[in-house]
GROMACS .gro file of C-alpha atoms in nm:
model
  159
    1UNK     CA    1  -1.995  -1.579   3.835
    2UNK     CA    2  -2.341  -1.502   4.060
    3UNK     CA    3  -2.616  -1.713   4.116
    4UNK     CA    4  -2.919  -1.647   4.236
    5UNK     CA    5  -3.278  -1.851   4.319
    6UNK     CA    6  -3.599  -1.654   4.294
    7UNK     CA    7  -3.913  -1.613   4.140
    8UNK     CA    8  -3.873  -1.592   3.744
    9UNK     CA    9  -4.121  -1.489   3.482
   10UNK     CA   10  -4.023  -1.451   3.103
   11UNK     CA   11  -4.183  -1.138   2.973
   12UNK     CA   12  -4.207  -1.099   2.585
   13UNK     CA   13  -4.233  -0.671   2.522
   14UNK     CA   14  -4.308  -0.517   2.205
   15UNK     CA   15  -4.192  -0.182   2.128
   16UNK     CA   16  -4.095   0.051   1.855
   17UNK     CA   17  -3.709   0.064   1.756
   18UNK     CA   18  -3.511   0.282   1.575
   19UNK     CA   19  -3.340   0.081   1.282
   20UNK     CA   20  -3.011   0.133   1.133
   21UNK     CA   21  -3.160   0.267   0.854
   22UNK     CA   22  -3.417   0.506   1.050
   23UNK     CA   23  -3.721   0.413   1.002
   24UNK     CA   24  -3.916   0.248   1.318
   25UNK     CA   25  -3.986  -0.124   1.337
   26UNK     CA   26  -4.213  -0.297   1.596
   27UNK     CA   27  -4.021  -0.561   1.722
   28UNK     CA   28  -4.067  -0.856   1.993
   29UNK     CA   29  -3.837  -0.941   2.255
   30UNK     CA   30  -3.803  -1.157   2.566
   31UNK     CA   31  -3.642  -1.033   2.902
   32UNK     CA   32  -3.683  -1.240   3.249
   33UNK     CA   33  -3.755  -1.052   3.538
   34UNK     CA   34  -3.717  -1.136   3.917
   35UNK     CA   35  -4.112  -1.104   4.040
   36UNK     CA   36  -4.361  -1.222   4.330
   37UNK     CA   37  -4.653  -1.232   4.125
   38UNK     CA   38  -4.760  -1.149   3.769
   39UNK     CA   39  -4.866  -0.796   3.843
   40UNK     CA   40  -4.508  -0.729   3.962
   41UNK     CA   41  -4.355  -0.877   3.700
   42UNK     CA   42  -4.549  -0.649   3.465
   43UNK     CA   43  -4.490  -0.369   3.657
   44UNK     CA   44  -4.101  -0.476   3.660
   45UNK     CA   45  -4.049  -0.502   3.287
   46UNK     CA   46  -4.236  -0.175   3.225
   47UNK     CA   47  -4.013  -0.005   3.490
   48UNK     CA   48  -3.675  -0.142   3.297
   49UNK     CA   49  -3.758  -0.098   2.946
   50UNK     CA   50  -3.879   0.282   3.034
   51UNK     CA   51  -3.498   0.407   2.979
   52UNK     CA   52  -3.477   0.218   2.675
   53UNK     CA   53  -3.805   0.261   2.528
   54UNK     CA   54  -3.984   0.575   2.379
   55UNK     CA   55  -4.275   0.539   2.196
   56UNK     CA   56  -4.554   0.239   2.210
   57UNK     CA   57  -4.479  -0.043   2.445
   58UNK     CA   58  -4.655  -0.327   2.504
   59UNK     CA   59  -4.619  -0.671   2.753
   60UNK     CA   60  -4.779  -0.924   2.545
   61UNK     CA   61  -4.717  -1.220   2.732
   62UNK     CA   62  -4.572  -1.322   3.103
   63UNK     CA   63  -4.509  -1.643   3.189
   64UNK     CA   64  -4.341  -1.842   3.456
   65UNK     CA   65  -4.014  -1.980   3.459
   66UNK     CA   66  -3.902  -2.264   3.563
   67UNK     CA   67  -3.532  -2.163   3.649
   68UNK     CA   68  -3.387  -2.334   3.926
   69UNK     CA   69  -3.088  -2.099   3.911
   70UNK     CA   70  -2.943  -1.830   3.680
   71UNK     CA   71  -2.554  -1.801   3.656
   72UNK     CA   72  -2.511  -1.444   3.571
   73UNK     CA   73  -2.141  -1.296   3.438
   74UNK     CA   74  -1.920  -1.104   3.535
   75UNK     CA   75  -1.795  -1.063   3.132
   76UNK     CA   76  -1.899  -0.793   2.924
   77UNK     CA   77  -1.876  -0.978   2.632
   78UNK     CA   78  -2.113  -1.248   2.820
   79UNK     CA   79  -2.475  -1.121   2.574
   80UNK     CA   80  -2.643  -1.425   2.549
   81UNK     CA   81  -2.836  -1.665   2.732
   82UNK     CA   82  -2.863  -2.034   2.726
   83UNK     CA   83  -3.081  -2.302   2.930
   84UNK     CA   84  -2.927  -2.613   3.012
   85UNK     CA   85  -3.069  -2.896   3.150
   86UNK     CA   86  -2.885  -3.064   3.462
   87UNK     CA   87  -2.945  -3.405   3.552
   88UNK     CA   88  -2.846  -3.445   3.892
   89UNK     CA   89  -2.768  -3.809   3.983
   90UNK     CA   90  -2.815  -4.004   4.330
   91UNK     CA   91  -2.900  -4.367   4.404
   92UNK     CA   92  -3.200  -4.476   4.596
   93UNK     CA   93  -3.072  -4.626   4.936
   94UNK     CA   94  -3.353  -4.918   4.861
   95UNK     CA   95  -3.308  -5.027   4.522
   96UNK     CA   96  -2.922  -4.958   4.462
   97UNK     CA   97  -3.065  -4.801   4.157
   98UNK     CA   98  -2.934  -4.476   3.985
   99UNK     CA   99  -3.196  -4.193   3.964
  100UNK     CA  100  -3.154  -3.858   3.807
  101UNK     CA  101  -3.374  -3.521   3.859
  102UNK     CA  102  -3.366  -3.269   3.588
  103UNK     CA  103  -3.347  -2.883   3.662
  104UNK     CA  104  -3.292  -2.605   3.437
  105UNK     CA  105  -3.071  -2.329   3.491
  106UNK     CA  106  -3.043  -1.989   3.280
  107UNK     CA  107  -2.635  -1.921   3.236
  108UNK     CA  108  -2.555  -1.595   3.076
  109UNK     CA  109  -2.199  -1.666   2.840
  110UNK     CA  110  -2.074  -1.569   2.477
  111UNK     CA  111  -2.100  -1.909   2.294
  112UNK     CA  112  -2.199  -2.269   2.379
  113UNK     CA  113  -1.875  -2.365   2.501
  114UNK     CA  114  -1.826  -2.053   2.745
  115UNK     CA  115  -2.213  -2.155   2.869
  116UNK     CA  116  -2.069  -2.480   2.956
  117UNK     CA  117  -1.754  -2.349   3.139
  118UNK     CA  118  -1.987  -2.155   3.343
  119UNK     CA  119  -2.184  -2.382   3.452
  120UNK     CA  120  -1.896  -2.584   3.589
  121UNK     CA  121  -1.753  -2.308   3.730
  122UNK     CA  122  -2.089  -2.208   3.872
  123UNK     CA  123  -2.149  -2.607   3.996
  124UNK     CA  124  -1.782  -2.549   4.146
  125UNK     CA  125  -1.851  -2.729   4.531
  126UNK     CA  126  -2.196  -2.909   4.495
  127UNK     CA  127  -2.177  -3.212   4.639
  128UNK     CA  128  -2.394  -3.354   4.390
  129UNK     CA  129  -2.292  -3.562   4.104
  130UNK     CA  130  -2.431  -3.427   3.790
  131UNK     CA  131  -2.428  -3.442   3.375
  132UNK     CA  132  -2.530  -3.154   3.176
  133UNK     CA  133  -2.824  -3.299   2.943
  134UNK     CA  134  -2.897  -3.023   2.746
  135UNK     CA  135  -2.820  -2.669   2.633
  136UNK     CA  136  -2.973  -2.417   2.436
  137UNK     CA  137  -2.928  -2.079   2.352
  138UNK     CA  138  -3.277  -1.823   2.379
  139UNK     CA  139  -3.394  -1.543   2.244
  140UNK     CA  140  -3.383  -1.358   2.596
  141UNK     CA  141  -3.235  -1.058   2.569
  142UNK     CA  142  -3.187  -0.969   2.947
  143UNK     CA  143  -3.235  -1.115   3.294
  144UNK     CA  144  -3.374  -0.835   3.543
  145UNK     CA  145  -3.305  -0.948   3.953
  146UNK     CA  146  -3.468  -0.829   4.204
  147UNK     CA  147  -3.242  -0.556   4.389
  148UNK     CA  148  -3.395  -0.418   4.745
  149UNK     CA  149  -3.403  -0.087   4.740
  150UNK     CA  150  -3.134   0.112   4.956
  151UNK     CA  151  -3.125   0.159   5.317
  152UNK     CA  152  -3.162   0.537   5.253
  153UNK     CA  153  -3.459   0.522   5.142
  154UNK     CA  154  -3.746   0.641   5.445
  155UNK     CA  155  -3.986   0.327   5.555
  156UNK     CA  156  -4.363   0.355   5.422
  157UNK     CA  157  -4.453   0.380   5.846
  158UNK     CA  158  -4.276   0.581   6.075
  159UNK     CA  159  -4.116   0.389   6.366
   0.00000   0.00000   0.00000
């Protein structure tokens, strides 16, 4: 189990699929993609779906996401993604009082139960106490990370 923190922006694509039955359907989808700005994370989707994709394609909406962390798997059979809502619980030094902040993460598991197995195994050594409010499963069909490109490759300048 990975995690990572970085910029993430949901990107719904259309495009034309081949069906079972072979005709060619437009359908939408959702992928998340690992970008600095909206431009990029246009430019990031197009770039990934291009080996998947021949025919029209279209980006018809990109929008930020609020993922505070994304608990990728190592499992194969991991093909779906839920959000879950962490509260994470500490108690103001003034008031004695218990106070929880809410983040949402993006785990990648089979079912609901292996979602919540990897977020405790991904939560494995925080120090903070925490209760898992909420989890959903999406309709994203892929995260996309950032991945630097290789040391091979020459630098734009010459040194």
């Amino acid at each position: 189990m990975r995690s990572r923190t970085a910029n993430w922006f949901e990107c719904q694509v259309r495009y034309e699929r081949q069906m079972e039955d072979g005709m060619t359907k437009k359908v939408p989808e959702t992928y998340v993609v690992d970008a600095l700005s909206f431009g990029e994370a246009e430019e990031r989707i197009t770039a990934e779906m291009s080996a998947y994709v021949s025919g029209e394609f279209e980006v018809k909406n990109i929008t930020p996401a609020s993922y505070s962390e994304i608990f990728f798997s190592e499992n194969d059979n991991d093909d779906r993604w839920y959000k879950a809502k962490l509260s994470f619980i500490t108690l103001d030094d003034k008031t004695q009082k218990e106070k929880r902040t809410s983040v949402t993460h993006l785990v990648q598991a089979k079912t609901f139960n292996a979602a919540v197995k990897n977020i405790e195994e991904g939560m494995t050594g925080s120090m903070m106490d925490y209760v898992i409010a909420n989890i959903s499963e999406t309709k994203i069909m892929d995260v996309y990370e950032y991945k630097p490109e290789s040391k091979n490759d020459k630098p734009e300048f010459a040194e």
